[in-house]
Amino acid sequence: ALEIETRQDVCYALWQRSFVLAAMGEYALALAGAREALAIAEELQHEQWECAAATAVGAIMLDLCQFEAAREYLERAHEQGKRMNSAV
């Protein structure tokens, strides 16, 4: 995605990668990638990727026992999902 340089593809790759990095215990890299993905999604006004990136940030914060921050991001993602009529 970085070679193609489409912001939408970079965003997708970053939030997907953040889940993998977090599972490997690489929380600093995971969180940085998820936050970058969220910033790109907001810039592009891509509601689906914004929801996914907010979920990634929230999940990572939850792993780090940052419960209030996790709740903020996960509630945000939940509200976005409801607005999009997501089944998830």
Short mmCIF file of N, CA, C and O in Angstrom, two decimals:
data_model
loop_
_atom_site.label_atom_id
_atom_site.label_comp_id
_atom_site.label_asym_id
_atom_site.label_seq_id
_atom_site.Cartn_x
_atom_site.Cartn_y
_atom_site.Cartn_z
N ALA A 1 0.82 -1.20 0.00
CA ALA A 1 0.00 0.00 0.00
C ALA A 1 0.86 1.25 0.00
O ALA A 1 0.51 2.25 -0.63
N LEU A 2 1.99 1.22 0.69
CA LEU A 2 2.85 2.40 0.73
C LEU A 2 3.47 2.67 -0.64
O LEU A 2 3.71 3.82 -0.99
N GLU A 3 3.74 1.62 -1.42
CA GLU A 3 4.29 1.82 -2.76
C GLU A 3 3.25 2.38 -3.70
O GLU A 3 3.56 3.17 -4.58
N ILE A 4 1.99 1.98 -3.53
CA ILE A 4 0.91 2.48 -4.38
C ILE A 4 0.60 3.93 -4.03
O ILE A 4 0.29 4.73 -4.88
N GLU A 5 0.72 4.24 -2.77
CA GLU A 5 0.54 5.58 -2.25
C GLU A 5 -0.88 6.11 -2.34
O GLU A 5 -1.09 7.31 -2.42
N THR A 6 -1.87 5.26 -2.36
CA THR A 6 -3.23 5.76 -2.24
C THR A 6 -3.52 5.84 -0.74
O THR A 6 -3.29 4.89 0.00
N ARG A 7 -3.99 6.96 -0.31
CA ARG A 7 -4.22 7.18 1.12
C ARG A 7 -5.22 6.18 1.69
O ARG A 7 -5.07 5.72 2.80
N GLN A 8 -6.20 5.83 0.92
CA GLN A 8 -7.20 4.87 1.38
C GLN A 8 -6.57 3.51 1.63
O GLN A 8 -6.84 2.86 2.63
N ASP A 9 -5.70 3.07 0.71
CA ASP A 9 -5.02 1.78 0.88
C ASP A 9 -4.04 1.80 2.04
O ASP A 9 -3.92 0.82 2.78
N VAL A 10 -3.35 2.91 2.21
CA VAL A 10 -2.42 3.05 3.34
C VAL A 10 -3.19 2.98 4.65
O VAL A 10 -2.78 2.28 5.58
N CYS A 11 -4.30 3.66 4.71
CA CYS A 11 -5.14 3.65 5.91
C CYS A 11 -5.56 2.22 6.25
O CYS A 11 -5.41 1.77 7.40
N TYR A 12 -6.07 1.51 5.26
CA TYR A 12 -6.51 0.13 5.46
C TYR A 12 -5.36 -0.74 5.97
O TYR A 12 -5.50 -1.49 6.94
N ALA A 13 -4.21 -0.63 5.33
CA ALA A 13 -3.06 -1.44 5.72
C ALA A 13 -2.61 -1.11 7.15
O ALA A 13 -2.27 -2.02 7.92
N LEU A 14 -2.65 0.16 7.50
CA LEU A 14 -2.21 0.56 8.84
C LEU A 14 -3.11 0.01 9.94
O LEU A 14 -2.61 -0.51 10.94
N TRP A 15 -4.43 0.11 9.78
CA TRP A 15 -5.27 -0.39 10.88
C TRP A 15 -5.28 -1.91 10.93
O TRP A 15 -5.32 -2.48 12.01
N GLN A 16 -5.17 -2.56 9.79
CA GLN A 16 -5.06 -4.02 9.80
C GLN A 16 -3.76 -4.46 10.48
O GLN A 16 -3.75 -5.35 11.31
N ARG A 17 -2.68 -3.79 10.11
CA ARG A 17 -1.35 -4.10 10.68
C ARG A 17 -1.32 -3.85 12.18
O ARG A 17 -0.66 -4.58 12.93
N SER A 18 -2.04 -2.85 12.64
CA SER A 18 -2.03 -2.52 14.06
C SER A 18 -2.59 -3.66 14.91
O SER A 18 -2.09 -3.92 16.00
N PHE A 19 -3.60 -4.36 14.40
CA PHE A 19 -4.14 -5.52 15.13
C PHE A 19 -3.08 -6.62 15.25
O PHE A 19 -2.95 -7.25 16.30
N VAL A 20 -2.35 -6.86 14.17
CA VAL A 20 -1.31 -7.90 14.18
C VAL A 20 -0.19 -7.51 15.13
O VAL A 20 0.26 -8.33 15.94
N LEU A 21 0.26 -6.26 15.05
CA LEU A 21 1.34 -5.81 15.93
C LEU A 21 0.94 -5.89 17.40
O LEU A 21 1.74 -6.29 18.24
N ALA A 22 -0.28 -5.52 17.70
CA ALA A 22 -0.75 -5.59 19.09
C ALA A 22 -0.76 -7.05 19.57
O ALA A 22 -0.35 -7.33 20.70
N ALA A 23 -1.19 -7.95 18.71
CA ALA A 23 -1.21 -9.37 19.08
C ALA A 23 0.19 -9.90 19.35
O ALA A 23 0.37 -10.83 20.13
N MET A 24 1.18 -9.28 18.72
CA MET A 24 2.58 -9.67 18.91
C MET A 24 3.22 -8.94 20.09
O MET A 24 4.39 -9.13 20.38
N GLY A 25 2.45 -8.06 20.74
CA GLY A 25 2.97 -7.31 21.88
C GLY A 25 3.73 -6.05 21.50
O GLY A 25 4.34 -5.41 22.35
N GLU A 26 3.67 -5.66 20.24
CA GLU A 26 4.35 -4.45 19.76
C GLU A 26 3.38 -3.26 19.86
O GLU A 26 2.96 -2.68 18.87
N TYR A 27 3.05 -2.91 21.10
CA TYR A 27 1.99 -1.93 21.33
C TYR A 27 2.32 -0.52 20.85
O TYR A 27 1.44 0.17 20.34
N ALA A 28 3.55 -0.09 21.00
CA ALA A 28 3.90 1.26 20.56
C ALA A 28 3.71 1.40 19.05
O ALA A 28 3.10 2.38 18.58
N LEU A 29 4.21 0.43 18.30
CA LEU A 29 4.04 0.47 16.84
C LEU A 29 2.58 0.32 16.45
O LEU A 29 2.09 0.99 15.54
N ALA A 30 1.88 -0.56 17.14
CA ALA A 30 0.47 -0.79 16.85
C ALA A 30 -0.35 0.47 17.07
O ALA A 30 -1.17 0.85 16.23
N LEU A 31 -0.12 1.11 18.20
CA LEU A 31 -0.88 2.31 18.53
C LEU A 31 -0.57 3.45 17.57
O LEU A 31 -1.47 4.16 17.11
N ALA A 32 0.70 3.61 17.24
CA ALA A 32 1.08 4.66 16.28
C ALA A 32 0.42 4.43 14.93
O ALA A 32 -0.11 5.37 14.31
N GLY A 33 0.41 3.20 14.47
CA GLY A 33 -0.21 2.88 13.19
C GLY A 33 -1.71 3.08 13.20
O GLY A 33 -2.29 3.61 12.25
N ALA A 34 -2.35 2.66 14.28
CA ALA A 34 -3.79 2.82 14.39
C ALA A 34 -4.18 4.30 14.44
O ALA A 34 -5.16 4.71 13.81
N ARG A 35 -3.40 5.07 15.16
CA ARG A 35 -3.68 6.52 15.22
C ARG A 35 -3.45 7.19 13.88
O ARG A 35 -4.21 8.08 13.49
N GLU A 36 -2.42 6.78 13.18
CA GLU A 36 -2.18 7.33 11.84
C GLU A 36 -3.32 6.94 10.90
O GLU A 36 -3.79 7.78 10.11
N ALA A 37 -3.77 5.70 10.99
CA ALA A 37 -4.89 5.26 10.16
C ALA A 37 -6.14 6.08 10.46
O ALA A 37 -6.86 6.48 9.55
N LEU A 38 -6.38 6.35 11.73
CA LEU A 38 -7.54 7.14 12.12
C LEU A 38 -7.44 8.56 11.56
O LEU A 38 -8.42 9.09 11.03
N ALA A 39 -6.27 9.14 11.62
CA ALA A 39 -6.08 10.50 11.08
C ALA A 39 -6.32 10.52 9.57
O ALA A 39 -6.97 11.44 9.05
N ILE A 40 -5.82 9.52 8.87
CA ILE A 40 -6.03 9.45 7.42
C ILE A 40 -7.51 9.25 7.11
O ILE A 40 -8.05 9.92 6.22
N ALA A 41 -8.16 8.35 7.83
CA ALA A 41 -9.59 8.11 7.59
C ALA A 41 -10.41 9.37 7.83
O ALA A 41 -11.33 9.67 7.06
N GLU A 42 -10.07 10.12 8.86
CA GLU A 42 -10.77 11.38 9.13
C GLU A 42 -10.53 12.38 8.01
O GLU A 42 -11.45 13.06 7.55
N GLU A 43 -9.29 12.45 7.55
CA GLU A 43 -8.93 13.36 6.46
C GLU A 43 -9.71 13.02 5.20
O GLU A 43 -10.20 13.90 4.48
N LEU A 44 -9.83 11.72 4.91
CA LEU A 44 -10.53 11.26 3.71
C LEU A 44 -12.05 11.23 3.90
O LEU A 44 -12.78 11.01 2.94
N GLN A 45 -12.49 11.38 5.13
CA GLN A 45 -13.90 11.25 5.49
C GLN A 45 -14.43 9.88 5.06
O GLN A 45 -15.53 9.75 4.53
N HIS A 46 -13.60 8.86 5.31
CA HIS A 46 -13.96 7.48 4.99
C HIS A 46 -14.51 6.86 6.27
O HIS A 46 -13.77 6.41 7.13
N GLU A 47 -15.81 6.84 6.39
CA GLU A 47 -16.47 6.46 7.64
C GLU A 47 -16.18 5.01 8.03
O GLU A 47 -16.00 4.70 9.21
N GLN A 48 -16.10 4.11 7.06
CA GLN A 48 -15.83 2.71 7.39
C GLN A 48 -14.43 2.53 7.97
O GLN A 48 -14.24 1.84 8.96
N TRP A 49 -13.45 3.15 7.34
CA TRP A 49 -12.07 3.01 7.83
C TRP A 49 -11.89 3.78 9.13
O TRP A 49 -11.08 3.39 9.98
N GLU A 50 -12.62 4.86 9.28
CA GLU A 50 -12.58 5.62 10.54
C GLU A 50 -13.10 4.75 11.69
O GLU A 50 -12.51 4.71 12.77
N CYS A 51 -14.17 4.05 11.43
CA CYS A 51 -14.74 3.14 12.42
C CYS A 51 -13.74 2.03 12.76
O CYS A 51 -13.51 1.71 13.94
N ALA A 52 -13.15 1.45 11.74
CA ALA A 52 -12.19 0.36 11.94
C ALA A 52 -10.95 0.85 12.70
O ALA A 52 -10.46 0.17 13.61
N ALA A 53 -10.44 2.01 12.33
CA ALA A 53 -9.24 2.54 13.00
C ALA A 53 -9.54 2.90 14.45
O ALA A 53 -8.72 2.66 15.33
N ALA A 54 -10.71 3.47 14.70
CA ALA A 54 -11.10 3.78 16.08
C ALA A 54 -11.23 2.49 16.90
O ALA A 54 -10.85 2.45 18.07
N THR A 55 -11.73 1.44 16.27
CA THR A 55 -11.81 0.14 16.94
C THR A 55 -10.41 -0.36 17.27
O THR A 55 -10.17 -0.87 18.38
N ALA A 56 -9.49 -0.21 16.33
CA ALA A 56 -8.11 -0.65 16.57
C ALA A 56 -7.48 0.12 17.72
O ALA A 56 -6.88 -0.47 18.62
N VAL A 57 -7.62 1.44 17.72
CA VAL A 57 -7.06 2.24 18.81
C VAL A 57 -7.70 1.81 20.13
O VAL A 57 -6.99 1.60 21.13
N GLY A 58 -9.00 1.66 20.15
CA GLY A 58 -9.70 1.26 21.38
C GLY A 58 -9.25 -0.10 21.88
O GLY A 58 -9.04 -0.30 23.08
N ALA A 59 -9.09 -1.05 20.98
CA ALA A 59 -8.66 -2.39 21.38
C ALA A 59 -7.25 -2.38 21.95
O ALA A 59 -6.97 -3.06 22.95
N ILE A 60 -6.39 -1.60 21.35
CA ILE A 60 -5.01 -1.49 21.85
C ILE A 60 -5.00 -0.83 23.21
O ILE A 60 -4.31 -1.29 24.13
N MET A 61 -5.78 0.23 23.37
CA MET A 61 -5.86 0.91 24.67
C MET A 61 -6.41 -0.04 25.73
O MET A 61 -5.95 -0.01 26.88
N LEU A 62 -7.34 -0.87 25.36
CA LEU A 62 -7.89 -1.86 26.28
C LEU A 62 -6.79 -2.83 26.73
O LEU A 62 -6.66 -3.12 27.92
N ASP A 63 -5.98 -3.29 25.77
CA ASP A 63 -4.86 -4.17 26.12
C ASP A 63 -3.88 -3.50 27.07
O ASP A 63 -3.25 -4.16 27.88
N LEU A 64 -3.75 -2.19 26.93
CA LEU A 64 -2.81 -1.43 27.77
C LEU A 64 -3.44 -0.97 29.08
O LEU A 64 -2.84 -0.19 29.82
N CYS A 65 -4.65 -1.45 29.35
CA CYS A 65 -5.40 -1.10 30.57
C CYS A 65 -5.68 0.40 30.69
O CYS A 65 -5.80 0.94 31.79
N GLN A 66 -5.80 1.05 29.56
CA GLN A 66 -6.20 2.46 29.50
C GLN A 66 -7.71 2.47 29.23
O GLN A 66 -8.16 2.77 28.14
N PHE A 67 -8.46 2.11 30.27
CA PHE A 67 -9.87 1.79 30.10
C PHE A 67 -10.72 2.98 29.65
O PHE A 67 -11.60 2.81 28.81
N GLU A 68 -10.49 4.15 30.20
CA GLU A 68 -11.31 5.30 29.80
C GLU A 68 -11.06 5.68 28.34
O GLU A 68 -12.00 5.97 27.60
N ALA A 69 -9.80 5.68 27.95
CA ALA A 69 -9.46 6.00 26.55
C ALA A 69 -10.04 4.93 25.63
O ALA A 69 -10.58 5.25 24.57
N ALA A 70 -9.91 3.67 26.04
CA ALA A 70 -10.45 2.57 25.23
C ALA A 70 -11.95 2.74 25.04
O ALA A 70 -12.47 2.61 23.93
N ARG A 71 -12.63 3.05 26.11
CA ARG A 71 -14.08 3.22 26.05
C ARG A 71 -14.45 4.34 25.08
O ARG A 71 -15.39 4.20 24.28
N GLU A 72 -13.73 5.44 25.13
CA GLU A 72 -14.01 6.59 24.25
C GLU A 72 -13.92 6.17 22.78
O GLU A 72 -14.82 6.45 21.98
N TYR A 73 -12.84 5.49 22.41
CA TYR A 73 -12.66 5.08 21.02
C TYR A 73 -13.64 3.99 20.60
O TYR A 73 -14.18 4.02 19.50
N LEU A 74 -13.89 3.05 21.50
CA LEU A 74 -14.80 1.96 21.15
C LEU A 74 -16.24 2.44 21.06
O LEU A 74 -17.00 1.98 20.19
N GLU A 75 -16.63 3.37 21.92
CA GLU A 75 -17.98 3.94 21.81
C GLU A 75 -18.12 4.74 20.52
O GLU A 75 -19.16 4.68 19.86
N ARG A 76 -17.08 5.46 20.17
CA ARG A 76 -17.08 6.21 18.91
C ARG A 76 -17.28 5.26 17.73
O ARG A 76 -18.11 5.50 16.85
N ALA A 77 -16.52 4.17 17.73
CA ALA A 77 -16.64 3.18 16.64
C ALA A 77 -18.03 2.56 16.62
O ALA A 77 -18.61 2.36 15.54
N HIS A 78 -18.56 2.27 17.78
CA HIS A 78 -19.90 1.68 17.87
C HIS A 78 -20.95 2.62 17.28
O HIS A 78 -21.83 2.20 16.50
N GLU A 79 -20.87 3.89 17.63
CA GLU A 79 -21.82 4.88 17.09
C GLU A 79 -21.69 5.00 15.59
O GLU A 79 -22.69 5.10 14.87
N GLN A 80 -20.45 5.00 15.09
CA GLN A 80 -20.26 5.08 13.64
C GLN A 80 -20.83 3.84 12.95
O GLN A 80 -21.46 3.95 11.90
N GLY A 81 -20.62 2.70 13.56
CA GLY A 81 -21.17 1.46 12.99
C GLY A 81 -22.69 1.50 12.92
O GLY A 81 -23.28 1.08 11.92
N LYS A 82 -23.30 2.01 13.97
CA LYS A 82 -24.77 2.12 13.95
C LYS A 82 -25.23 3.07 12.86
O LYS A 82 -26.21 2.78 12.17
N ARG A 83 -24.53 4.19 12.69
CA ARG A 83 -24.91 5.14 11.63
C ARG A 83 -24.80 4.53 10.24
O ARG A 83 -25.54 4.88 9.33
N MET A 84 -23.86 3.60 10.09
CA MET A 84 -23.67 2.96 8.78
C MET A 84 -24.53 1.71 8.62
O MET A 84 -24.43 1.02 7.61
N ASN A 85 -25.34 1.41 9.65
CA ASN A 85 -26.16 0.19 9.65
C ASN A 85 -25.32 -1.07 9.54
O ASN A 85 -25.69 -2.03 8.88
N SER A 86 -24.16 -1.04 10.18
CA SER A 86 -23.27 -2.18 10.18
C SER A 86 -23.85 -3.30 11.02
O SER A 86 -24.42 -3.07 12.10
N ALA A 87 -23.69 -4.51 10.57
CA ALA A 87 -24.18 -5.68 11.31
C ALA A 87 -23.23 -6.05 12.44
O ALA A 87 -23.57 -6.86 13.28
N VAL A 88 -22.04 -5.48 12.44
CA VAL A 88 -21.04 -5.84 13.45
C VAL A 88 -21.26 -5.06 14.72
O VAL A 88 -21.57 -3.95 14.80
#
